[in-house]
Coordinates of C-alpha atoms in Angstrom, one line a residue:
M56 CA 7.0 -8.4 23.6
V57 CA 7.2 -10.5 20.6
Q58 CA 6.4 -14.2 21.0
G59 CA 4.8 -17.2 19.7
R60 CA 5.2 -20.0 16.9
I61 CA 3.5 -19.5 13.4
S62 CA 1.0 -22.5 13.9
R63 CA -1.3 -21.7 10.6
L64 CA -1.3 -19.9 7.4
S65 CA -4.4 -19.7 5.6
V66 CA -5.1 -17.5 2.5
R67 CA -8.6 -16.8 0.5
D68 CA -9.2 -15.3 -3.0
V69 CA -11.8 -12.3 -2.2
R70 CA -12.8 -10.5 -4.9
F71 CA -15.3 -7.1 -5.1
P72 CA -17.1 -6.4 -8.0
T73 CA -16.3 -3.2 -9.1
S74 CA -16.1 -3.3 -12.2
L75 CA -19.8 -3.3 -12.2
G76 CA -19.9 0.6 -11.7
G77 CA -16.9 1.3 -13.3
H78 CA -14.7 2.0 -10.0
G79 CA -11.2 1.8 -10.7
S80 CA -11.2 1.9 -13.8
D81 CA -8.4 3.4 -16.3
A82 CA -7.0 3.1 -20.1
M83 CA -5.6 -0.2 -19.6
H84 CA -7.4 -1.6 -16.7
T85 CA -10.9 -1.4 -18.3
D86 CA -13.1 -3.6 -15.8
P87 CA -11.2 -4.1 -12.6
D88 CA -13.0 -6.2 -10.0
Y89 CA -11.0 -5.2 -6.5
S90 CA -9.4 -8.1 -5.2
A91 CA -7.2 -9.6 -2.7
A92 CA -5.1 -12.6 -1.8
Y93 CA -5.9 -12.4 1.9
V94 CA -3.2 -14.2 4.5
V95 CA -3.9 -14.9 8.0
L96 CA -1.3 -16.1 10.4
E97 CA -2.0 -17.5 13.8
T98 CA 0.2 -18.6 16.5
D99 CA 0.4 -21.3 19.5
V100 CA 0.0 -17.8 21.6
E101 CA -3.3 -17.8 24.0
D102 CA -3.7 -13.8 23.6
G103 CA -5.5 -15.2 20.1
L104 CA -3.7 -12.2 18.1
K105 CA -3.3 -13.2 14.4
G106 CA -1.7 -11.5 11.6
Y107 CA -3.2 -10.1 8.5
G108 CA -2.1 -9.2 5.1
I109 CA -3.7 -8.8 2.0
T110 CA -2.2 -7.9 -1.5
F111 CA -3.9 -6.4 -4.2
T112 CA -5.3 -7.6 -7.5
L113 CA -7.8 -7.0 -10.0
G114 CA -9.9 -9.9 -10.5
K115 CA -8.9 -13.0 -12.5
G116 CA -5.4 -14.2 -11.5
T117 CA -6.2 -14.2 -7.7
E118 CA -5.8 -17.8 -7.8
V119 CA -2.5 -17.7 -9.0
V120 CA -1.3 -15.2 -6.0
V121 CA -3.0 -17.6 -3.6
C122 CA -1.2 -20.7 -4.9
A123 CA 2.2 -19.0 -4.6
V124 CA 1.3 -18.0 -0.9
N125 CA 0.3 -21.4 -0.3
A126 CA 4.0 -22.5 -2.3
L127 CA 5.6 -20.2 0.4
A128 CA 4.0 -21.1 3.4
H129 CA 6.7 -23.7 4.1
H130 CA 8.8 -21.0 4.9
V131 CA 6.5 -19.6 7.6
L132 CA 5.2 -22.4 9.4
D133 CA 6.5 -23.2 12.8
K134 CA 8.7 -20.3 12.6
D135 CA 9.0 -18.1 15.9
L136 CA 7.6 -14.7 15.2
Q137 CA 10.8 -13.6 17.1
D138 CA 13.0 -15.7 15.3
I139 CA 11.7 -13.6 12.2
V140 CA 11.8 -10.2 13.3
G141 CA 14.5 -10.8 15.2
D142 CA 16.8 -11.8 11.6
F143 CA 13.8 -10.4 9.3
R144 CA 16.6 -9.4 6.9
G145 CA 17.3 -12.8 6.4
F146 CA 13.8 -13.9 6.6
Y147 CA 13.3 -11.9 3.9
R148 CA 15.5 -13.0 1.5
Q149 CA 14.5 -16.3 2.7
L150 CA 11.3 -16.0 0.8
T151 CA 12.4 -14.3 -1.9
S152 CA 15.2 -16.4 -2.7
D153 CA 13.4 -19.7 -2.4
G154 CA 16.1 -22.3 -4.5
Q155 CA 12.9 -23.1 -7.3
L156 CA 10.0 -20.4 -6.4
R157 CA 12.6 -17.7 -7.9
W158 CA 12.9 -19.1 -11.3
I159 CA 9.3 -17.7 -11.8
G160 CA 10.2 -14.6 -10.1
P161 CA 12.9 -13.4 -8.5
E162 CA 11.1 -10.5 -6.4
K163 CA 8.7 -9.6 -9.1
G164 CA 5.4 -10.8 -10.6
V165 CA 2.9 -13.2 -8.6
V166 CA 5.7 -14.9 -6.2
H167 CA 6.8 -11.4 -5.1
L168 CA 2.8 -10.6 -4.8
A169 CA 2.4 -13.3 -2.6
T170 CA 5.8 -12.5 -1.0
A171 CA 4.1 -9.5 0.0
A172 CA 0.9 -10.6 1.3
V173 CA 2.8 -13.0 3.8
L174 CA 5.5 -10.2 5.1
N175 CA 2.0 -8.1 5.6
A176 CA 0.5 -10.4 7.7
V177 CA 4.3 -10.7 9.4
W178 CA 4.3 -6.8 10.0
D179 CA 0.2 -6.7 11.2
L180 CA 1.2 -9.4 13.7
W181 CA 4.5 -7.8 14.9
A182 CA 2.7 -4.5 15.4
K183 CA -0.4 -6.1 17.6
Q184 CA 1.9 -8.0 20.0
E185 CA 3.8 -4.7 20.4
G186 CA 0.2 -2.9 21.3
K187 CA 1.6 -0.2 18.3
P188 CA 0.0 1.1 14.9
L189 CA 2.3 0.1 12.2
W190 CA 3.7 3.9 11.7
K191 CA 4.1 4.0 15.4
L192 CA 6.0 0.6 15.7
L193 CA 8.5 1.7 12.7
V194 CA 8.9 5.9 13.9
D195 CA 9.9 4.1 17.4
M196 CA 12.1 1.6 16.2
D197 CA 15.9 2.0 16.7
P198 CA 17.5 2.7 13.3
R199 CA 19.9 0.0 13.4
T200 CA 17.1 -2.4 13.9
L201 CA 15.0 -0.8 11.5
L202 CA 17.6 -1.5 8.7
S203 CA 18.2 -4.9 9.7
C204 CA 14.7 -5.5 8.1
I205 CA 16.0 -4.1 4.7
D206 CA 17.5 -6.1 2.1
F207 CA 20.4 -4.2 0.7
R208 CA 21.0 -6.2 -2.5
Y209 CA 21.5 -4.7 -5.4
I210 CA 21.0 -1.3 -4.1
T211 CA 24.2 -0.4 -2.5
D212 CA 25.5 1.2 -5.7
V213 CA 23.2 4.5 -4.6
L214 CA 23.0 3.7 -1.0
T215 CA 24.4 2.1 1.7
E216 CA 23.5 0.6 5.1
E217 CA 25.5 3.3 6.5
E218 CA 24.0 5.9 4.3
A219 CA 20.8 5.1 5.2
F220 CA 21.5 5.2 8.8
E221 CA 22.7 8.9 8.7
I222 CA 19.2 9.9 7.2
L223 CA 17.7 8.2 9.9
Q224 CA 20.1 9.7 12.5
K225 CA 19.2 12.9 10.6
G226 CA 15.0 12.2 10.8
Q227 CA 15.4 11.9 14.6
V228 CA 16.0 15.4 14.9
G229 CA 12.3 17.1 15.1
R230 CA 10.6 13.7 15.4
K231 CA 8.5 14.6 17.9
E232 CA 7.4 17.7 16.8
R233 CA 6.3 16.3 13.5
E234 CA 4.7 13.3 15.0
K235 CA 2.5 15.8 16.9
Q236 CA 1.6 17.8 13.8
M237 CA 0.6 14.2 12.3
R238 CA -1.7 13.7 15.2
M239 CA -3.4 17.2 15.0
H240 CA -3.5 17.6 11.4
G241 CA -2.8 14.0 9.3
Y242 CA -1.2 13.6 6.0
P243 CA -2.2 15.4 3.1
A244 CA -4.5 13.4 0.5
Y245 CA -5.6 13.8 -3.1
T246 CA -8.7 12.2 -4.2
T247 CA -9.0 9.7 -7.6
S248 CA -12.9 8.6 -7.0
C249 CA -14.4 11.2 -8.8
A250 CA -12.9 10.9 -12.1
W251 CA -12.1 7.3 -13.2
L252 CA -12.2 6.7 -16.7
G253 CA -15.6 4.3 -16.9
Y254 CA -17.6 7.2 -15.2
S255 CA -20.5 8.7 -17.4
D256 CA -20.6 13.1 -17.0
N257 CA -22.9 13.4 -14.5
T258 CA -21.1 10.9 -12.2
L259 CA -17.9 12.9 -12.9
K260 CA -20.0 16.1 -11.7
Q261 CA -21.8 14.7 -8.6
L262 CA -19.1 13.1 -7.2
C263 CA -16.9 16.3 -8.0
M264 CA -19.6 18.1 -6.3
E265 CA -19.4 16.1 -3.4
A266 CA -15.8 16.0 -3.0
L267 CA -15.8 19.8 -3.2
Q268 CA -18.0 19.4 -0.1
D269 CA -16.3 16.9 1.8
G270 CA -13.2 19.5 1.4
W271 CA -10.9 18.2 -1.4
T272 CA -8.8 20.3 -2.8
R273 CA -6.5 18.1 -4.8
F274 CA -7.8 15.9 -7.8
K275 CA -6.8 13.0 -9.8
V276 CA -8.3 12.4 -13.2
K277 CA -7.6 9.3 -15.3
V278 CA -6.6 9.6 -19.2
G279 CA -5.3 7.7 -21.9
A280 CA -8.0 5.9 -23.8
D281 CA -8.7 8.9 -26.1
L282 CA -7.0 12.4 -26.4
Q283 CA -9.7 14.7 -27.7
D284 CA -12.1 13.0 -24.8
D285 CA -9.3 13.3 -22.3
I286 CA -9.3 17.1 -22.7
R287 CA -12.8 17.1 -22.7
R288 CA -12.9 15.4 -19.8
C289 CA -10.2 17.3 -17.8
R290 CA -11.7 20.9 -18.4
L291 CA -15.2 19.7 -17.6
I292 CA -13.7 18.9 -14.2
R293 CA -11.7 22.0 -14.0
H294 CA -14.2 24.5 -14.8
L295 CA -16.3 21.8 -11.9
I296 CA -13.5 22.4 -9.3
G297 CA -12.4 26.2 -10.0
P298 CA -9.1 27.2 -11.1
E299 CA -7.3 27.2 -7.2
K300 CA -7.7 23.1 -6.8
T301 CA -5.0 21.0 -7.2
L302 CA -5.6 18.9 -10.8
A303 CA -2.6 16.8 -12.4
L304 CA 0.0 18.1 -10.5
V305 CA -0.1 21.5 -12.4
P306 CA 1.1 24.1 -9.9
L307 CA 3.9 21.5 -9.1
G308 CA 5.4 21.8 -12.6
I309 CA 3.9 18.7 -14.4
G310 CA 5.9 15.5 -13.8
V311 CA 6.3 12.3 -14.2
A312 CA 4.9 10.4 -11.4
T313 CA 5.3 6.3 -11.3
G314 CA 5.7 3.5 -9.1
E315 CA 2.5 1.6 -8.6
Q316 CA 3.5 -1.1 -10.8
C317 CA 7.3 -0.9 -10.5
H318 CA 8.0 -4.7 -9.0
N319 CA 11.1 -4.1 -7.0
R320 CA 13.7 -1.7 -5.4
V321 CA 16.0 -2.4 -8.3
I322 CA 13.8 -0.7 -10.8
F323 CA 13.2 2.3 -8.4
K324 CA 16.8 2.5 -8.4
Q325 CA 17.4 2.7 -12.1
L326 CA 14.4 5.5 -12.3
L327 CA 15.9 7.5 -9.6
Q328 CA 19.5 6.8 -10.9
A329 CA 18.0 8.0 -14.9
K330 CA 16.2 11.1 -13.1
A331 CA 13.1 9.4 -15.0
L332 CA 10.7 10.4 -12.4
Q333 CA 9.9 13.5 -10.2
F334 CA 7.2 11.9 -7.8
L335 CA 7.8 8.2 -6.6
Q336 CA 4.7 5.9 -6.1
I337 CA 5.6 3.4 -3.7
D338 CA 2.6 0.6 -3.4
S339 CA 2.3 -1.5 0.1
C340 CA 1.4 -4.6 -1.8
R341 CA 3.4 -4.6 -5.1
L342 CA 6.6 -4.6 -3.2
G343 CA 7.7 -6.7 -0.8
S344 CA 5.9 -5.5 1.7
V345 CA 7.3 -2.9 4.4
N346 CA 11.2 -4.3 3.8
E347 CA 11.3 -2.9 0.6
N348 CA 9.3 -0.3 1.1
L349 CA 11.7 1.1 3.5
S350 CA 14.5 0.8 1.5
V351 CA 12.4 3.0 -1.6
L352 CA 11.7 5.8 0.9
L353 CA 15.3 5.9 2.1
M354 CA 16.5 6.0 -1.6
A355 CA 13.7 8.8 -2.4
K356 CA 14.9 10.8 0.4
K357 CA 18.9 10.5 -1.0
F358 CA 17.7 11.8 -4.4
E359 CA 15.0 14.3 -2.8
I360 CA 12.3 12.9 -4.9
P361 CA 8.9 13.4 -2.7
V362 CA 7.2 10.1 -2.4
C363 CA 3.2 10.3 -3.3
P364 CA 2.0 6.7 -2.7
H365 CA -0.6 4.7 -5.3
A366 CA -3.5 3.2 -3.0
G367 CA -6.2 2.9 -5.6
G368 CA -7.2 -0.5 -4.9
V369 CA -9.2 -2.4 -1.9
G370 CA -7.5 -2.0 1.5
L371 CA -4.3 0.0 -0.2
C372 CA -5.5 3.2 1.6
E373 CA -5.4 1.2 5.2
L374 CA -2.2 -0.2 4.6
V375 CA -0.1 2.7 2.6
Q376 CA -1.4 5.7 5.1
H377 CA 1.4 4.1 7.9
L378 CA 4.0 4.2 5.3
S379 CA 4.0 7.9 4.4
I380 CA 3.2 8.9 7.8
F381 CA 6.2 7.4 8.9
D382 CA 8.2 8.8 6.2
F383 CA 7.1 12.2 7.2
I384 CA 7.9 11.4 10.8
S385 CA 11.2 9.6 10.5
V386 CA 12.7 9.8 6.7
S387 CA 11.6 12.7 4.6
A388 CA 10.9 15.4 7.4
S389 CA 9.0 17.2 4.4
L390 CA 5.4 17.4 3.2
K391 CA 6.4 19.9 -0.2
N392 CA 5.2 18.2 -2.8
R393 CA 3.6 15.3 -1.1
M394 CA 0.7 13.6 -0.8
C395 CA -1.5 10.4 -1.0
E396 CA -4.0 9.0 -3.1
Y397 CA -7.6 8.5 -1.8
V398 CA -9.9 6.3 -3.1
D399 CA -13.2 6.1 -1.1
H400 CA -14.0 2.3 -2.1
L401 CA -14.4 -0.7 -0.1
H402 CA -13.5 0.7 3.3
E403 CA -16.5 -0.3 4.7
H404 CA -15.3 -4.1 4.7
F405 CA -12.3 -3.2 7.4
K406 CA -12.2 -3.6 10.5
Y407 CA -10.0 -0.7 11.0
P408 CA -11.1 1.9 8.2
V409 CA -9.0 4.9 7.5
V410 CA -10.1 8.0 8.8
I411 CA -10.0 11.0 6.6
K412 CA -10.3 14.9 8.0
N413 CA -9.7 18.0 6.4
A414 CA -9.0 16.2 3.0
S415 CA -5.8 14.1 5.1
Y416 CA -5.2 10.6 6.5
M417 CA -5.4 10.9 10.2
P418 CA -2.9 8.6 12.0
P419 CA -4.6 5.0 12.9
T420 CA -4.2 4.2 16.7
D421 CA -5.5 0.6 16.7
A422 CA -2.2 -1.8 16.8
G423 CA -1.4 -3.4 13.7
Y424 CA -1.4 -2.9 9.9
S425 CA -5.3 -2.0 9.7
T426 CA -4.9 -5.1 7.2
E427 CA -7.5 -7.1 8.7
M428 CA -11.1 -7.7 7.1
K429 CA -14.2 -8.0 8.8
E430 CA -14.8 -11.9 8.4
D431 CA -18.7 -11.5 7.2
S432 CA -17.3 -9.3 4.4
V433 CA -14.6 -12.1 3.4
K434 CA -17.4 -14.6 3.4
K435 CA -19.7 -13.1 1.3
H436 CA -17.0 -12.0 -1.7
Q437 CA -14.9 -14.8 -1.4
Y438 CA -14.7 -16.4 -4.9
P439 CA -16.6 -18.3 -6.2
E440 CA -18.3 -19.3 -3.3
G441 CA -19.2 -16.6 -1.4
E442 CA -23.0 -15.3 -1.8
V443 CA -22.0 -12.1 -3.7
W444 CA -20.2 -14.4 -6.5
K445 CA -23.0 -17.3 -6.2
K446 CA -25.7 -15.0 -7.4
L447 CA -23.4 -13.0 -9.8
L448 CA -22.4 -16.1 -11.6
A449 CA -25.7 -17.6 -11.3
A450 CA -27.3 -14.2 -13.3
Q451 CA -24.3 -14.6 -15.8
E452 CA -25.2 -18.2 -16.8
N453 CA -28.9 -17.2 -17.4

């Protein structure tokens, strides 16, 4: 039962010094510190349930997203949760169409990242009150109710609400069997953890061997800094993993995979219209939360483009697994050419971390969006006053 008034919104700047180990490094982002603007929503209900939301950042600039969250807070505070989810499309538009804040957007950049953090917290709270993991909340939702969460503005030239309804109606066929399949076998994943660009050859070798021992069969390699070194590194990894394992989507026919930095549903629409991608990478924190990701999943289904989500960042694996599982059960009904990214970093800081079995995401069973972090981890990594950063900043001064 959905109930309660949003009585408090807090947001914190949480950063992990991943750049020290080269984790997350690629040709464009050589020293990322995996970070998040971490939002907590509280209600006046005595059940004590809270909604937790994040948006992913790379260190510097997280404080700007925090400011944007605070600027949006008045749209959320003192609102009844039932009123929000009862007109989720309207609430989404309220956040994204603020008459003044939209000037520094609209629906892109810092303001949209902040919107994602707030909405992710709302979805987490809604799922918790319903006693379901987010993916199950979506799967069980009446198609009309689900579509009422989506803002179809600017995309009806490729996907109308009625077309989306037809897709969801078709997705009802075989849904229970697909849900059973997910619960038994999970959603296939690929690993990026072995081959960040900043890793040494010895680290690559060690991590590849460990991944093979853990059952991984699909690998992603970061390239783009130097062509000859890229060729050398790819040869090294191919030698390590063998000819039968998947590297860089070769057996699928090398195609363009993009989307992790696409600002909104309109850019995805344009890429689909132009037939400019063969693999679509949604991001649970770059787009406007679940609401906007739903519209992209439905557009991808209409164009029959497989969705292979981006998850290289703090908490992204925890969130996007819900979207992939929902996509298979209720939208795409297919695993062909589909897999979800996995990185083996920072899961220990989450209360409900992902569970990987046989290189697949096992469906979460705890209620919510898996967004809640351990409070001790948040305190230690809060920037700049957390224990971890006090030590690092003091060492830099010396």
